[in-house]
Amino acid sequence: MLSRSTRSLARASRSLPQSSKPRHLHSTPITASSSTSRNQQSAWAAATESAHSVLAPPPSSSSSSASSSSSSTFSSASSLDDPLAVINAEIGNLKSSLFRMLGSSNSALDTVAKYYFQAEGKHLRPLLVLLMAQATNGLGGKGWEEMQVENRLRRSLDDSLTSQGGVLNDWNPEVNGPESRNGSLSQVFSDPFSIPPLSSGSASTSPTSSSSASTSGIGSAGRIPEPPISISQFDSDLVQPGQPIILPTQRRLASITEMIHVASLLHDDVIDNSNLRRGEPSAPSTFGNKLSILSGDFLLGRASVALARLGSREVVELLATVIANLVEGEVMQLKATSEPETKPTKKGFEDYMRKTYLKTASLMAKSARAAVILGGCGGGNGVNKEGEWVKDVAYGYGRNLGIAFQLIDDALDFLPPDPSLGKPSLGADLRLGLATAPALFAWEKYPEMGPLILRKFDQPGDVEMAREIVGKSDGLPRTIELAKRFAGSARELVELLPESGAREALIGLTKKVVERVK
């Protein structure tokens, strides 16, 4: 008899496209009309609505056309009257880009890793990367010129940095095509690895010469060539007439940020024992905990390889620490529930805010900073200092906006559920034993909140009592006011950038993020 995970995997596999064409071109989005639960948007939906309205107003017959530049592969509904419509089209193609990166010869990983990408979402993190790139490209002076040249010299962002084709053993069917099982393109692990002898007449006799260093032998199979790479539309510049182009490396960064985010969701749903994600069955409830954890690890592995191929040590360092931050934040949250403070303290609130940064804001802050680095602003080599200040603007904006969002999200947990926000509310965080800002503020005035926090709200009636205490305290107003302070600081920072449609969209997000609480 098949296990639950195996049966679920089989069902999910049958639901994926079976065409011989690339799977990412045939993925069927989950539409809002399919069910009541599917009408729920992600918690980011309201925060990004204004940005998307700036990016792509409803097209008209007179203003909609397909771009004749490299963006011609995007949605033909993109209006050329809108200087940012091409970014909106890119967000619409994000799933295709991600599916290309996540292909695996292992059918289980291929299915589970792509599971959360089947659903539609606002994709705020990649949106921020693209908007920040659009708003800052060109500010790096000579660095911007160098980055354009570097990107034009690339054949593909999927090019391996390791010359030996058989060393990585990382065959991606979406990029490399079907893996051969009976030809020289497949490694053979039943034979020892060996370097094939130099051919007769070779000018060099050193085993480390270029003629042998570019080969990887496997017994008698001999030389393993580099896996073929199918060049895709994602290797081209994102072009809009009259606007700074967005480089392929910046577009790839946008996909990487979403991969890291979704990997964290896979792990969080296992830790929290969540049955639902965005109104649909969660990966752990569908495939089991083991496959969900391993698929999250697979996403992080693919993201790490893609990061290395961007060619910037500083960007690799930034995004690598994001992964560490996510883990640190989760451990801090676990400690806060297992060893909570016995009374309201500044340290306890600072720990909560630090956890908020690590789990939510770090990815937004560092990916925004990475986007401007890839645009040539303040290169990490210490030579080009032009545009160095832009890196701090981008980082500060992402950090402040991310914390503002999380504070509002925590406030929503104490309000009636709103389907438009995708937040279950009615004490969802409390049921996980989490004491967030509204509860911590209320505790300062109402000591009876303390025993509830100490026992993690696990007794009957605890959640309802905690919500009642918060309701009669100033916990919610103080939380909202703090969120407005962070959002205002994010706006002040981004207003330092030159005026542009992208900058206005970023400003709009700082307003909308706090307007979710009426």
Short mmCIF file of C-alpha atoms in Angstrom, two decimals:
data_model
loop_
_atom_site.label_atom_id
_atom_site.label_comp_id
_atom_site.label_asym_id
_atom_site.label_seq_id
_atom_site.Cartn_x
_atom_site.Cartn_y
_atom_site.Cartn_z
CA MET A 1 0.00 0.00 0.00
CA LEU A 2 1.27 3.44 -0.90
CA SER A 3 2.11 5.85 1.91
CA ARG A 4 0.14 9.08 2.30
CA SER A 5 3.04 11.12 0.90
CA THR A 6 3.45 8.80 -2.08
CA ARG A 7 -0.26 8.83 -2.89
CA SER A 8 -0.38 12.63 -2.59
CA LEU A 9 2.68 12.96 -4.77
CA ALA A 10 1.13 10.76 -7.41
CA ARG A 11 -2.04 12.88 -7.38
CA ALA A 12 -0.02 16.09 -7.65
CA SER A 13 2.10 14.65 -10.44
CA ARG A 14 -1.02 13.78 -12.42
CA SER A 15 -2.19 17.37 -12.02
CA LEU A 16 0.99 18.74 -13.61
CA PRO A 17 1.10 19.20 -17.41
CA GLN A 18 2.07 16.10 -19.34
CA SER A 19 2.93 17.81 -22.61
CA SER A 20 6.34 17.32 -24.11
CA LYS A 21 6.73 21.11 -24.09
CA PRO A 22 8.47 22.75 -21.12
CA ARG A 23 6.29 22.39 -18.04
CA HIS A 24 6.59 26.02 -17.07
CA LEU A 25 4.79 27.07 -20.26
CA HIS A 26 1.78 24.96 -19.39
CA SER A 27 1.26 25.60 -15.68
CA THR A 28 -2.38 26.33 -14.94
CA PRO A 29 -2.84 29.18 -12.48
CA ILE A 30 -5.27 28.83 -9.61
CA THR A 31 -7.95 31.38 -10.34
CA ALA A 32 -10.05 33.31 -7.87
CA SER A 33 -13.26 31.86 -9.27
CA SER A 34 -12.35 28.23 -8.57
CA SER A 35 -13.59 28.29 -4.98
CA THR A 36 -14.33 30.62 -2.10
CA SER A 37 -11.06 29.76 -0.39
CA ARG A 38 -9.09 30.48 -3.55
CA ASN A 39 -10.52 34.00 -3.53
CA GLN A 40 -8.24 34.77 -0.60
CA GLN A 41 -5.11 36.64 -1.55
CA SER A 42 -1.80 36.52 0.23
CA ALA A 43 -1.24 38.87 3.14
CA TRP A 44 0.92 40.95 0.81
CA ALA A 45 -1.95 41.44 -1.65
CA ALA A 46 -3.29 44.65 -0.16
CA ALA A 47 0.20 46.04 0.36
CA THR A 48 1.08 45.61 -3.32
CA GLU A 49 -2.22 46.57 -4.91
CA SER A 50 -1.28 50.21 -5.38
CA ALA A 51 2.12 49.33 -6.82
CA HIS A 52 0.53 47.07 -9.40
CA SER A 53 -2.00 49.76 -10.31
CA VAL A 54 0.92 52.07 -11.00
CA LEU A 55 2.72 49.40 -12.99
CA ALA A 56 -0.12 48.42 -15.27
CA PRO A 57 -3.35 50.40 -15.53
CA PRO A 58 -6.21 48.64 -17.34
CA PRO A 59 -5.13 48.45 -20.99
CA SER A 60 -7.22 50.03 -23.71
CA SER A 61 -7.41 49.15 -27.38
CA SER A 62 -5.56 52.33 -28.23
CA SER A 63 -2.73 52.01 -25.74
CA SER A 64 -2.03 48.28 -25.55
CA SER A 65 0.53 46.67 -27.79
CA ALA A 66 3.41 44.30 -27.69
CA SER A 67 6.88 45.69 -27.27
CA SER A 68 9.12 45.33 -30.29
CA SER A 69 12.25 45.13 -28.12
CA SER A 70 13.46 42.23 -26.00
CA SER A 71 10.26 42.57 -23.96
CA SER A 72 8.24 41.39 -26.96
CA THR A 73 7.99 37.98 -25.36
CA PHE A 74 5.97 39.44 -22.51
CA SER A 75 2.26 40.12 -22.24
CA SER A 76 0.83 41.93 -25.22
CA ALA A 77 -1.50 43.72 -22.82
CA SER A 78 1.38 45.80 -21.47
CA SER A 79 0.76 49.44 -22.22
CA LEU A 80 3.67 51.33 -23.72
CA ASP A 81 2.12 54.51 -22.32
CA ASP A 82 3.04 53.23 -18.87
CA PRO A 83 6.82 53.31 -18.37
CA LEU A 84 6.59 50.46 -15.85
CA ALA A 85 4.13 48.19 -17.64
CA VAL A 86 7.00 45.97 -18.76
CA ILE A 87 7.82 45.23 -15.09
CA ASN A 88 4.25 44.12 -14.52
CA ALA A 89 4.57 41.81 -17.52
CA GLU A 90 7.78 40.42 -16.03
CA ILE A 91 6.00 39.65 -12.74
CA GLY A 92 3.37 37.84 -14.81
CA ASN A 93 6.13 35.67 -16.29
CA LEU A 94 7.81 35.06 -12.94
CA LYS A 95 6.37 31.57 -12.64
CA SER A 96 7.87 30.57 -15.96
CA SER A 97 11.28 31.82 -14.85
CA LEU A 98 11.03 29.96 -11.55
CA PHE A 99 9.90 26.69 -13.13
CA ARG A 100 12.89 26.87 -15.46
CA MET A 101 15.23 27.11 -12.47
CA LEU A 102 13.53 24.39 -10.41
CA GLY A 103 13.46 21.51 -12.86
CA SER A 104 14.86 18.25 -11.51
CA SER A 105 15.40 14.79 -12.94
CA ASN A 106 13.97 13.53 -9.64
CA SER A 107 10.21 13.56 -10.15
CA ALA A 108 9.44 13.90 -6.43
CA LEU A 109 11.58 17.01 -6.03
CA ASP A 110 10.33 18.40 -9.33
CA THR A 111 6.73 18.16 -8.11
CA VAL A 112 7.04 19.32 -4.51
CA ALA A 113 9.53 22.13 -5.20
CA LYS A 114 7.08 23.66 -7.69
CA TYR A 115 3.98 23.06 -5.57
CA TYR A 116 3.70 26.50 -3.95
CA PHE A 117 4.49 28.21 -7.25
CA GLN A 118 1.29 26.80 -8.78
CA ALA A 119 -0.82 29.35 -6.90
CA GLU A 120 -1.04 32.96 -7.94
CA GLY A 121 0.37 35.66 -5.66
CA LYS A 122 1.46 39.26 -5.60
CA HIS A 123 5.16 38.32 -5.45
CA LEU A 124 6.15 41.43 -3.51
CA ARG A 125 9.81 40.49 -3.05
CA PRO A 126 10.64 40.12 -6.76
CA LEU A 127 8.50 43.19 -7.42
CA LEU A 128 10.66 45.19 -5.01
CA VAL A 129 13.84 43.98 -6.71
CA LEU A 130 12.60 45.03 -10.16
CA LEU A 131 11.23 48.38 -8.98
CA MET A 132 14.40 49.20 -7.07
CA ALA A 133 16.47 48.28 -10.12
CA GLN A 134 14.31 50.48 -12.35
CA ALA A 135 14.50 53.38 -9.87
CA THR A 136 18.29 53.25 -9.41
CA ASN A 137 19.86 51.93 -12.63
CA GLY A 138 22.15 54.58 -14.07
CA LEU A 139 23.05 56.13 -10.70
CA GLY A 140 26.28 54.15 -10.49
CA GLY A 141 28.04 56.12 -13.24
CA LYS A 142 30.98 54.08 -14.54
CA GLY A 143 29.81 51.10 -12.49
CA TRP A 144 26.51 51.06 -14.40
CA GLU A 145 28.36 51.09 -17.71
CA GLU A 146 30.58 48.21 -16.58
CA MET A 147 27.58 46.16 -15.48
CA GLN A 148 25.90 46.59 -18.87
CA VAL A 149 29.03 45.39 -20.65
CA GLU A 150 29.42 42.43 -18.28
CA ASN A 151 25.83 41.32 -18.88
CA ARG A 152 26.21 41.58 -22.66
CA LEU A 153 29.28 39.33 -22.57
CA ARG A 154 27.28 36.54 -20.93
CA ARG A 155 25.94 33.70 -23.01
CA SER A 156 23.42 32.66 -20.37
CA LEU A 157 22.82 33.10 -16.65
CA ASP A 158 22.67 29.30 -16.53
CA ASP A 159 26.28 28.94 -17.68
CA SER A 160 28.25 26.80 -15.25
CA LEU A 161 31.28 28.32 -13.53
CA THR A 162 32.75 24.82 -13.23
CA SER A 163 34.34 23.84 -16.54
CA GLN A 164 33.99 20.08 -16.16
CA GLY A 165 30.52 19.09 -17.24
CA GLY A 166 30.31 16.00 -15.07
CA VAL A 167 31.53 17.51 -11.82
CA LEU A 168 28.41 19.43 -10.78
CA ASN A 169 26.03 16.54 -11.49
CA ASP A 170 23.20 19.05 -11.49
CA TRP A 171 21.10 18.18 -14.50
CA ASN A 172 18.08 20.45 -14.89
CA PRO A 173 15.74 19.14 -17.61
CA GLU A 174 14.14 22.59 -17.97
CA VAL A 175 17.53 24.05 -18.95
CA ASN A 176 19.58 21.10 -20.25
CA GLY A 177 16.85 19.04 -21.89
CA PRO A 178 16.16 15.35 -21.13
CA GLU A 179 19.05 13.61 -19.43
CA SER A 180 20.56 10.86 -21.56
CA ARG A 181 20.65 7.48 -19.85
CA ASN A 182 22.71 5.63 -22.42
CA GLY A 183 25.07 8.19 -23.85
CA SER A 184 28.17 10.15 -22.91
CA LEU A 185 26.20 12.99 -21.33
CA SER A 186 25.36 10.96 -18.23
CA GLN A 187 27.78 10.16 -15.46
CA VAL A 188 28.29 6.53 -14.55
CA PHE A 189 28.63 5.97 -10.82
CA SER A 190 29.15 2.23 -11.00
CA ASP A 191 32.70 2.91 -12.28
CA PRO A 192 35.44 4.86 -10.47
CA PHE A 193 36.12 8.43 -11.50
CA SER A 194 39.40 8.77 -13.43
CA ILE A 195 41.11 11.25 -15.68
CA PRO A 196 41.35 9.87 -19.22
CA PRO A 197 44.86 9.59 -20.69
CA LEU A 198 46.10 12.33 -22.96
CA SER A 199 45.61 11.63 -26.63
CA SER A 200 48.72 10.75 -28.63
CA GLY A 201 50.46 13.71 -30.15
CA SER A 202 49.36 16.07 -27.42
CA ALA A 203 51.76 18.94 -26.94
CA SER A 204 51.44 18.75 -23.16
CA THR A 205 52.29 15.88 -20.85
CA SER A 206 51.06 17.48 -17.62
CA PRO A 207 47.86 16.03 -16.15
CA THR A 208 46.93 19.58 -15.16
CA SER A 209 47.26 21.04 -18.64
CA SER A 210 44.27 22.74 -20.23
CA SER A 211 43.62 19.76 -22.46
CA SER A 212 43.01 17.46 -19.53
CA ALA A 213 41.81 19.93 -16.94
CA SER A 214 38.68 20.53 -18.98
CA THR A 215 37.70 16.87 -18.94
CA SER A 216 36.23 14.58 -16.33
CA GLY A 217 36.67 10.87 -16.94
CA ILE A 218 34.48 8.06 -15.71
CA GLY A 219 36.15 4.73 -16.30
CA SER A 220 36.14 3.98 -20.00
CA ALA A 221 33.45 6.54 -20.73
CA GLY A 222 36.09 9.25 -21.09
CA ARG A 223 35.34 12.90 -21.64
CA ILE A 224 32.04 14.33 -20.38
CA PRO A 225 31.05 17.45 -22.31
CA GLU A 226 29.39 20.46 -20.72
CA PRO A 227 25.61 19.99 -20.51
CA PRO A 228 23.76 21.87 -23.26
CA ILE A 229 21.90 25.01 -22.22
CA SER A 230 18.73 26.26 -23.87
CA ILE A 231 18.89 30.05 -23.96
CA SER A 232 15.64 31.65 -22.75
CA GLN A 233 13.97 35.04 -22.74
CA PHE A 234 15.16 35.49 -19.15
CA ASP A 235 18.73 35.98 -20.40
CA SER A 236 17.83 39.25 -22.12
CA ASP A 237 17.63 42.82 -20.86
CA LEU A 238 14.23 44.06 -19.72
CA VAL A 239 13.74 47.05 -22.01
CA GLN A 240 11.21 49.85 -22.11
CA PRO A 241 11.71 52.82 -24.46
CA GLY A 242 12.96 55.89 -22.61
CA GLN A 243 13.54 54.02 -19.33
CA PRO A 244 16.68 52.50 -17.77
CA ILE A 245 16.96 48.85 -18.73
CA ILE A 246 16.81 46.12 -16.10
CA LEU A 247 19.74 43.73 -16.46
CA PRO A 248 19.40 39.94 -16.72
CA THR A 249 21.29 39.56 -13.44
CA GLN A 250 18.73 41.75 -11.69
CA ARG A 251 15.90 39.74 -13.21
CA ARG A 252 17.51 36.54 -11.96
CA LEU A 253 17.89 38.10 -8.50
CA ALA A 254 14.14 38.70 -8.46
CA SER A 255 13.54 34.98 -9.00
CA ILE A 256 16.13 34.03 -6.39
CA THR A 257 14.41 36.11 -3.71
CA GLU A 258 11.13 34.33 -4.37
CA MET A 259 12.85 30.94 -4.19
CA ILE A 260 14.34 31.75 -0.80
CA HIS A 261 10.98 33.02 0.43
CA VAL A 262 9.09 29.92 -0.71
CA ALA A 263 11.76 27.65 0.81
CA SER A 264 11.12 29.37 4.14
CA LEU A 265 7.38 28.77 3.73
CA LEU A 266 7.95 25.05 3.18
CA HIS A 267 10.03 24.85 6.36
CA ASP A 268 7.68 27.09 8.38
CA ASP A 269 4.65 24.97 7.51
CA VAL A 270 6.44 21.90 8.88
CA ILE A 271 7.49 23.71 12.08
CA ASP A 272 4.01 25.20 12.62
CA ASN A 273 2.19 22.01 11.59
CA SER A 274 0.10 24.11 9.19
CA ASN A 275 -2.58 22.36 7.16
CA LEU A 276 -3.29 25.26 4.81
CA ARG A 277 -1.25 27.73 2.81
CA ARG A 278 -3.04 30.52 0.90
CA GLY A 279 -6.33 28.71 1.38
CA GLU A 280 -5.04 25.48 -0.19
CA PRO A 281 -3.63 22.27 1.38
CA SER A 282 -0.09 22.93 2.58
CA ALA A 283 2.87 20.97 1.26
CA PRO A 284 3.35 19.04 4.55
CA SER A 285 -0.30 18.01 4.61
CA THR A 286 -0.09 16.94 0.95
CA PHE A 287 3.34 15.34 0.67
CA GLY A 288 4.44 14.88 4.28
CA ASN A 289 7.05 16.64 6.39
CA LYS A 290 10.12 14.88 4.99
CA LEU A 291 9.53 15.75 1.34
CA SER A 292 8.55 19.31 2.29
CA ILE A 293 11.77 19.88 4.23
CA LEU A 294 13.92 18.29 1.52
CA SER A 295 12.19 20.32 -1.20
CA GLY A 296 12.82 23.52 0.77
CA ASP A 297 16.48 22.54 0.99
CA PHE A 298 16.50 21.86 -2.76
CA LEU A 299 15.13 25.36 -3.42
CA LEU A 300 17.88 26.88 -1.28
CA GLY A 301 20.48 24.81 -3.12
CA ARG A 302 19.29 25.96 -6.54
CA ALA A 303 19.09 29.55 -5.27
CA SER A 304 22.70 29.31 -4.06
CA VAL A 305 23.94 28.08 -7.44
CA ALA A 306 22.03 30.85 -9.22
CA LEU A 307 23.52 33.40 -6.81
CA ALA A 308 27.06 32.28 -7.56
CA ARG A 309 26.45 32.72 -11.29
CA LEU A 310 25.47 36.37 -10.82
CA GLY A 311 29.18 37.11 -10.49
CA SER A 312 29.08 39.40 -7.44
CA ARG A 313 30.70 38.29 -4.19
CA GLU A 314 28.88 41.03 -2.28
CA VAL A 315 25.49 39.89 -3.55
CA VAL A 316 26.30 36.28 -2.66
CA GLU A 317 27.29 37.41 0.83
CA LEU A 318 24.06 39.40 1.28
CA LEU A 319 21.68 36.66 0.19
CA ALA A 320 23.61 33.93 1.98
CA THR A 321 23.21 35.79 5.27
CA VAL A 322 19.48 36.09 4.55
CA ILE A 323 19.26 32.30 4.72
CA ALA A 324 21.13 32.34 8.03
CA ASN A 325 18.85 35.14 9.28
CA LEU A 326 15.73 33.10 8.52
CA VAL A 327 17.06 30.24 10.64
CA GLU A 328 18.15 32.58 13.44
CA GLY A 329 14.74 34.22 13.48
CA GLU A 330 12.95 30.89 13.68
CA VAL A 331 15.15 29.79 16.59
CA MET A 332 14.49 33.09 18.37
CA GLN A 333 10.76 32.51 17.93
CA LEU A 334 11.04 29.00 19.32
CA LYS A 335 12.95 30.31 22.33
CA ALA A 336 10.38 33.05 22.91
CA THR A 337 7.65 30.44 23.23
CA SER A 338 9.65 27.92 25.28
CA GLU A 339 11.41 30.42 27.54
CA PRO A 340 9.21 33.55 27.56
CA GLU A 341 9.98 36.65 29.61
CA THR A 342 8.32 36.65 33.04
CA LYS A 343 7.48 40.36 32.84
CA PRO A 344 7.41 43.14 30.24
CA THR A 345 10.97 44.28 29.51
CA LYS A 346 12.77 46.33 26.89
CA LYS A 347 14.87 43.27 26.12
CA GLY A 348 11.80 41.15 25.48
CA PHE A 349 10.38 43.69 23.03
CA GLU A 350 13.76 44.15 21.33
CA ASP A 351 14.00 40.37 20.90
CA TYR A 352 10.57 40.42 19.25
CA MET A 353 11.61 43.23 16.89
CA ARG A 354 14.90 41.52 16.09
CA LYS A 355 13.02 38.31 15.27
CA THR A 356 10.70 40.35 13.04
CA TYR A 357 13.66 41.67 11.08
CA LEU A 358 15.33 38.27 10.77
CA LYS A 359 12.22 36.39 9.60
CA THR A 360 10.55 39.03 7.44
CA ALA A 361 12.53 42.17 6.71
CA SER A 362 16.01 40.74 6.13
CA LEU A 363 15.16 39.24 2.73
CA MET A 364 13.49 42.43 1.53
CA ALA A 365 16.30 44.67 2.77
CA LYS A 366 19.21 42.67 1.44
CA SER A 367 17.64 41.77 -1.89
CA ALA A 368 16.86 45.47 -2.50
CA ARG A 369 20.48 46.31 -1.69
CA ALA A 370 21.69 43.50 -3.96
CA ALA A 371 19.59 44.86 -6.83
CA VAL A 372 21.38 48.22 -6.83
CA ILE A 373 24.78 46.53 -6.49
CA LEU A 374 24.04 44.55 -9.65
CA GLY A 375 23.23 47.91 -11.24
CA GLY A 376 26.76 49.14 -10.57
CA CYS A 377 26.13 51.27 -7.48
CA GLY A 378 29.09 51.08 -5.10
CA GLY A 379 30.75 47.88 -6.19
CA GLY A 380 32.13 45.65 -3.46
CA ASN A 381 35.68 45.89 -4.86
CA GLY A 382 36.08 49.27 -3.16
CA VAL A 383 37.19 50.93 -6.41
CA ASN A 384 33.95 52.47 -7.63
CA LYS A 385 32.38 54.58 -4.88
CA GLU A 386 29.89 56.35 -7.13
CA GLY A 387 26.37 55.49 -6.07
CA GLU A 388 27.52 53.96 -2.77
CA TRP A 389 24.80 55.87 -0.92
CA VAL A 390 22.12 54.20 -3.05
CA LYS A 391 22.92 50.84 -1.43
CA ASP A 392 21.98 52.21 1.99
CA VAL A 393 18.78 53.75 0.64
CA ALA A 394 17.72 50.41 -0.82
CA TYR A 395 18.62 48.46 2.32
CA GLY A 396 16.91 50.90 4.66
CA TYR A 397 13.77 50.98 2.54
CA GLY A 398 13.44 47.20 2.49
CA ARG A 399 14.20 46.84 6.18
CA ASN A 400 11.72 49.49 7.31
CA LEU A 401 8.98 48.38 4.94
CA GLY A 402 9.37 44.74 5.98
CA ILE A 403 9.10 45.53 9.68
CA ALA A 404 6.09 47.80 9.07
CA PHE A 405 4.35 45.01 7.21
CA GLN A 406 4.97 42.44 9.92
CA LEU A 407 3.72 44.77 12.65
CA ILE A 408 0.47 45.30 10.73
CA ASP A 409 0.25 41.57 10.09
CA ASP A 410 0.57 40.95 13.83
CA ALA A 411 -2.15 43.53 14.50
CA LEU A 412 -4.49 41.81 12.04
CA ASP A 413 -4.31 38.65 14.16
CA PHE A 414 -6.49 40.42 16.74
CA LEU A 415 -9.10 41.66 14.27
CA PRO A 416 -11.94 39.84 12.48
CA PRO A 417 -10.66 37.88 9.46
CA ASP A 418 -10.69 39.64 6.10
CA PRO A 419 -10.71 37.35 3.03
CA SER A 420 -9.00 40.06 0.96
CA LEU A 421 -5.91 39.86 3.19
CA GLY A 422 -5.46 36.09 3.25
CA LYS A 423 -4.84 36.26 7.02
CA PRO A 424 -6.74 33.64 9.06
CA SER A 425 -6.83 36.02 12.05
CA LEU A 426 -8.95 35.21 15.13
CA GLY A 427 -5.79 34.53 17.12
CA ALA A 428 -3.84 32.39 14.65
CA ASP A 429 -0.53 33.58 16.11
CA LEU A 430 -1.80 33.15 19.66
CA ARG A 431 -2.71 29.53 18.92
CA LEU A 432 0.93 28.99 17.98
CA GLY A 433 1.94 30.39 21.37
CA LEU A 434 3.31 33.62 19.91
CA ALA A 435 3.15 36.87 21.87
CA THR A 436 3.40 39.64 19.26
CA ALA A 437 3.47 43.44 19.61
CA PRO A 438 -0.22 43.98 20.51
CA ALA A 439 0.00 41.41 23.32
CA LEU A 440 3.36 42.71 24.56
CA PHE A 441 2.06 46.29 24.68
CA ALA A 442 -1.13 45.18 26.44
CA TRP A 443 0.93 43.26 29.01
CA GLU A 444 2.48 46.54 30.19
CA LYS A 445 -0.94 47.74 31.41
CA TYR A 446 -2.71 44.46 32.16
CA PRO A 447 -0.58 42.02 34.23
CA GLU A 448 -3.14 39.25 33.69
CA MET A 449 -1.69 38.84 30.19
CA GLY A 450 1.51 37.45 31.74
CA PRO A 451 0.23 34.01 32.80
CA LEU A 452 -1.35 33.52 29.36
CA ILE A 453 1.98 34.24 27.65
CA LEU A 454 3.89 31.99 30.04
CA ARG A 455 1.67 29.01 29.26
CA LYS A 456 1.62 29.84 25.53
CA PHE A 457 -2.15 30.41 25.43
CA ASP A 458 -2.66 26.65 25.50
CA GLN A 459 -5.54 26.35 27.96
CA PRO A 460 -9.20 26.57 26.90
CA GLY A 461 -10.30 30.18 26.65
CA ASP A 462 -6.75 31.61 26.70
CA VAL A 463 -6.85 32.87 23.12
CA GLU A 464 -10.21 34.54 23.61
CA MET A 465 -9.08 36.12 26.88
CA ALA A 466 -5.88 37.44 25.30
CA ARG A 467 -7.82 39.00 22.43
CA GLU A 468 -10.19 40.60 24.92
CA ILE A 469 -7.31 42.08 26.94
CA VAL A 470 -5.69 43.47 23.79
CA GLY A 471 -9.05 44.89 22.70
CA LYS A 472 -9.45 46.98 25.86
CA SER A 473 -5.79 48.07 25.93
CA ASP A 474 -3.81 50.43 23.73
CA GLY A 475 -1.91 47.48 22.25
CA LEU A 476 -3.41 47.73 18.77
CA PRO A 477 -3.10 51.54 18.38
CA ARG A 478 0.51 51.44 19.58
CA THR A 479 1.35 48.63 17.18
CA ILE A 480 -0.21 50.48 14.25
CA GLU A 481 1.54 53.71 15.21
CA LEU A 482 4.89 51.92 15.34
CA ALA A 483 4.22 50.42 11.91
CA LYS A 484 3.45 53.90 10.55
CA ARG A 485 6.75 55.14 11.96
CA PHE A 486 8.69 52.44 10.12
CA ALA A 487 6.70 52.95 6.91
CA GLY A 488 7.30 56.70 7.10
CA SER A 489 11.02 56.14 7.46
CA ALA A 490 10.96 53.86 4.41
CA ARG A 491 9.24 56.59 2.43
CA GLU A 492 11.74 59.25 3.53
CA LEU A 493 14.60 57.07 2.33
CA VAL A 494 13.19 56.21 -1.08
CA GLU A 495 12.31 59.87 -1.69
CA LEU A 496 16.07 60.52 -1.82
CA LEU A 497 16.08 58.81 -5.22
CA PRO A 498 15.40 60.77 -8.44
CA GLU A 499 11.76 61.10 -9.42
CA SER A 500 10.45 58.24 -11.53
CA GLY A 501 7.43 55.99 -11.86
CA ALA A 502 9.29 53.21 -10.07
CA ARG A 503 10.06 55.50 -7.14
CA GLU A 504 6.39 56.51 -6.90
CA ALA A 505 5.38 52.84 -6.86
CA LEU A 506 7.81 52.21 -3.99
CA ILE A 507 6.38 55.21 -2.13
CA GLY A 508 2.88 53.86 -2.72
CA LEU A 509 3.78 50.61 -0.98
CA THR A 510 4.75 52.49 2.19
CA LYS A 511 1.27 53.97 2.30
CA LYS A 512 -0.69 50.88 1.43
CA VAL A 513 1.08 48.59 3.87
CA VAL A 514 -0.41 50.43 6.87
CA GLU A 515 -3.80 51.00 5.27
CA ARG A 516 -4.70 47.33 5.67
CA VAL A 517 -5.87 48.17 9.19
CA LYS A 518 -8.88 50.47 9.07
#
